[in-house]
Amino acid sequence: MSDERRPRRRGQGELEGLVLSALREARAPASAGWVQGRLGDDLAYTTVITILTRLLAKGAVTRERGGRSFVWTPVSDQAGLAAHRMRKVLDGESDREAVLSRFVTSLEPDDERVLRQLLGRLGPEGED
């Protein structure tokens, strides 16, 4: 297959976002086959199953038996999934203060303003 005809390779995060978006469009719990059909034929069924299984491990989807296979329901949206990834990175670091400090100082001014507003809305213990 020539490079011009080969489908563009997507990153894991992008695929997770696409699968979550498809599940949110469903009116009921959806099968992996339904998700695959929604996303297009260039995505293998096994890839959809792998992404759904990863999302399940992250707590972003739930599954239940639907006949001989599973049906899937989103628990989290794309923002929730990104927040989960950020938290996982932070949890893997020993010097959390340094990581948070570098994160905050690397923010664009508008993002820093939003973060300050969000933190200002929280009480001293981090609750509304």
CSV table of C-alpha atoms in Angstrom, one decimal:
chain,number,residue,atom,x,y,z
A,1,MET,CA,0.0,0.0,0.0
A,2,SER,CA,1.4,3.4,-0.9
A,3,ASP,CA,1.9,6.1,1.7
A,4,GLU,CA,-0.8,8.2,0.0
A,5,ARG,CA,-3.5,5.5,0.5
A,6,ARG,CA,-2.4,4.5,4.0
A,7,PRO,CA,-4.7,5.8,6.8
A,8,ARG,CA,-3.2,8.4,9.1
A,9,ARG,CA,-2.0,6.9,12.3
A,10,ARG,CA,-3.8,8.3,15.3
A,11,GLY,CA,-2.4,8.6,18.8
A,12,GLN,CA,-3.8,6.7,21.8
A,13,GLY,CA,-5.3,9.8,23.4
A,14,GLU,CA,-7.0,10.8,20.1
A,15,LEU,CA,-8.5,7.4,19.7
A,16,GLU,CA,-9.8,7.4,23.2
A,17,GLY,CA,-11.4,10.8,22.6
A,18,LEU,CA,-13.0,9.6,19.4
A,19,VAL,CA,-14.4,6.4,21.1
A,20,LEU,CA,-15.8,8.4,24.0
A,21,SER,CA,-17.4,10.9,21.6
A,22,ALA,CA,-19.0,8.1,19.7
A,23,LEU,CA,-20.3,6.5,23.0
A,24,ARG,CA,-21.8,9.9,24.1
A,25,GLU,CA,-23.7,10.1,20.8
A,26,ALA,CA,-25.3,6.7,21.4
A,27,ARG,CA,-28.8,6.8,22.9
A,28,ALA,CA,-28.1,3.6,24.9
A,29,PRO,CA,-25.1,1.4,25.9
A,30,ALA,CA,-23.3,0.6,22.6
A,31,SER,CA,-21.4,-2.4,21.3
A,32,ALA,CA,-17.8,-2.2,20.1
A,33,GLY,CA,-19.2,-3.0,16.6
A,34,TRP,CA,-21.5,0.0,16.8
A,35,VAL,CA,-18.6,2.2,17.9
A,36,GLN,CA,-16.4,0.8,15.0
A,37,GLY,CA,-19.2,1.6,12.5
A,38,ARG,CA,-19.6,5.1,13.9
A,39,LEU,CA,-15.8,5.8,13.6
A,40,GLY,CA,-15.3,4.3,10.1
A,41,ASP,CA,-14.0,1.2,8.6
A,42,ASP,CA,-10.3,2.1,8.7
A,43,LEU,CA,-10.4,1.3,12.5
A,44,ALA,CA,-10.1,-2.4,13.2
A,45,TYR,CA,-12.6,-4.0,15.6
A,46,THR,CA,-9.7,-5.2,17.8
A,47,THR,CA,-8.4,-1.7,18.1
A,48,VAL,CA,-11.8,-0.5,19.3
A,49,ILE,CA,-11.9,-3.3,21.8
A,50,THR,CA,-8.4,-2.4,23.0
A,51,ILE,CA,-9.3,1.3,23.4
A,52,LEU,CA,-12.6,0.4,25.2
A,53,THR,CA,-10.7,-1.9,27.6
A,54,ARG,CA,-8.2,0.9,28.3
A,55,LEU,CA,-11.0,3.3,29.0
A,56,LEU,CA,-12.6,0.8,31.3
A,57,ALA,CA,-9.3,0.5,33.3
A,58,LYS,CA,-9.2,4.3,33.6
A,59,GLY,CA,-12.8,4.4,34.8
A,60,ALA,CA,-13.9,6.4,31.8
A,61,VAL,CA,-16.5,3.8,30.6
A,62,THR,CA,-18.5,1.0,32.1
A,63,ARG,CA,-19.5,-2.3,30.5
A,64,GLU,CA,-22.3,-4.8,30.9
A,65,ARG,CA,-23.2,-8.0,29.2
A,66,GLY,CA,-25.3,-7.5,26.1
A,67,GLY,CA,-25.9,-10.9,24.6
A,68,ARG,CA,-22.7,-12.7,23.9
A,69,SER,CA,-20.5,-9.6,24.1
A,70,PHE,CA,-20.4,-6.3,26.1
A,71,VAL,CA,-22.1,-3.0,25.7
A,72,TRP,CA,-20.3,0.1,26.8
A,73,THR,CA,-21.4,3.4,28.4
A,74,PRO,CA,-19.3,6.5,28.9
A,75,VAL,CA,-18.7,7.7,32.5
A,76,SER,CA,-16.4,10.5,31.7
A,77,ASP,CA,-16.1,13.1,28.9
A,78,GLN,CA,-12.9,14.1,27.1
A,79,ALA,CA,-12.1,16.7,29.7
A,80,GLY,CA,-12.5,14.1,32.5
A,81,LEU,CA,-10.2,11.8,30.6
A,82,ALA,CA,-7.5,14.5,30.2
A,83,ALA,CA,-7.8,15.4,33.9
A,84,HIS,CA,-7.3,11.7,34.7
A,85,ARG,CA,-4.2,11.6,32.6
A,86,MET,CA,-2.8,14.7,34.3
A,87,ARG,CA,-3.5,13.3,37.7
A,88,LYS,CA,-1.8,10.0,36.8
A,89,VAL,CA,1.3,11.9,35.7
A,90,LEU,CA,1.3,13.9,39.0
A,91,ASP,CA,0.8,10.8,41.1
A,92,GLY,CA,3.9,9.3,39.5
A,93,GLU,CA,6.2,12.1,40.6
A,94,SER,CA,7.9,12.3,44.0
A,95,ASP,CA,8.3,16.1,44.0
A,96,ARG,CA,4.7,17.1,43.5
A,97,GLU,CA,5.3,20.7,44.5
A,98,ALA,CA,8.0,21.1,41.8
A,99,VAL,CA,5.8,19.5,39.1
A,100,LEU,CA,2.8,21.7,40.0
A,101,SER,CA,5.0,24.8,40.2
A,102,ARG,CA,6.5,24.1,36.7
A,103,PHE,CA,3.0,23.4,35.4
A,104,VAL,CA,1.6,26.7,36.6
A,105,THR,CA,4.5,28.8,35.5
A,106,SER,CA,4.2,27.2,32.0
A,107,LEU,CA,0.5,28.2,31.6
A,108,GLU,CA,-0.6,30.8,29.1
A,109,PRO,CA,-2.0,33.9,30.9
A,110,ASP,CA,-5.6,33.0,30.1
A,111,ASP,CA,-5.2,29.5,31.4
A,112,GLU,CA,-3.5,30.7,34.5
A,113,ARG,CA,-6.4,33.1,35.1
A,114,VAL,CA,-9.0,30.3,34.7
A,115,LEU,CA,-7.0,28.1,37.1
A,116,ARG,CA,-6.9,30.9,39.7
A,117,GLN,CA,-10.7,31.5,39.3
A,118,LEU,CA,-11.3,27.8,39.8
A,119,LEU,CA,-9.1,27.6,42.8
A,120,GLY,CA,-10.7,30.7,44.2
A,121,ARG,CA,-14.1,29.0,44.1
A,122,LEU,CA,-12.9,26.2,46.2
A,123,GLY,CA,-12.9,26.3,50.0
A,124,PRO,CA,-9.8,25.9,52.1
A,125,GLU,CA,-10.1,22.1,52.0
A,126,GLY,CA,-10.6,22.0,48.2
A,127,GLU,CA,-14.4,21.7,48.3
A,128,ASP,CA,-17.1,24.1,47.1
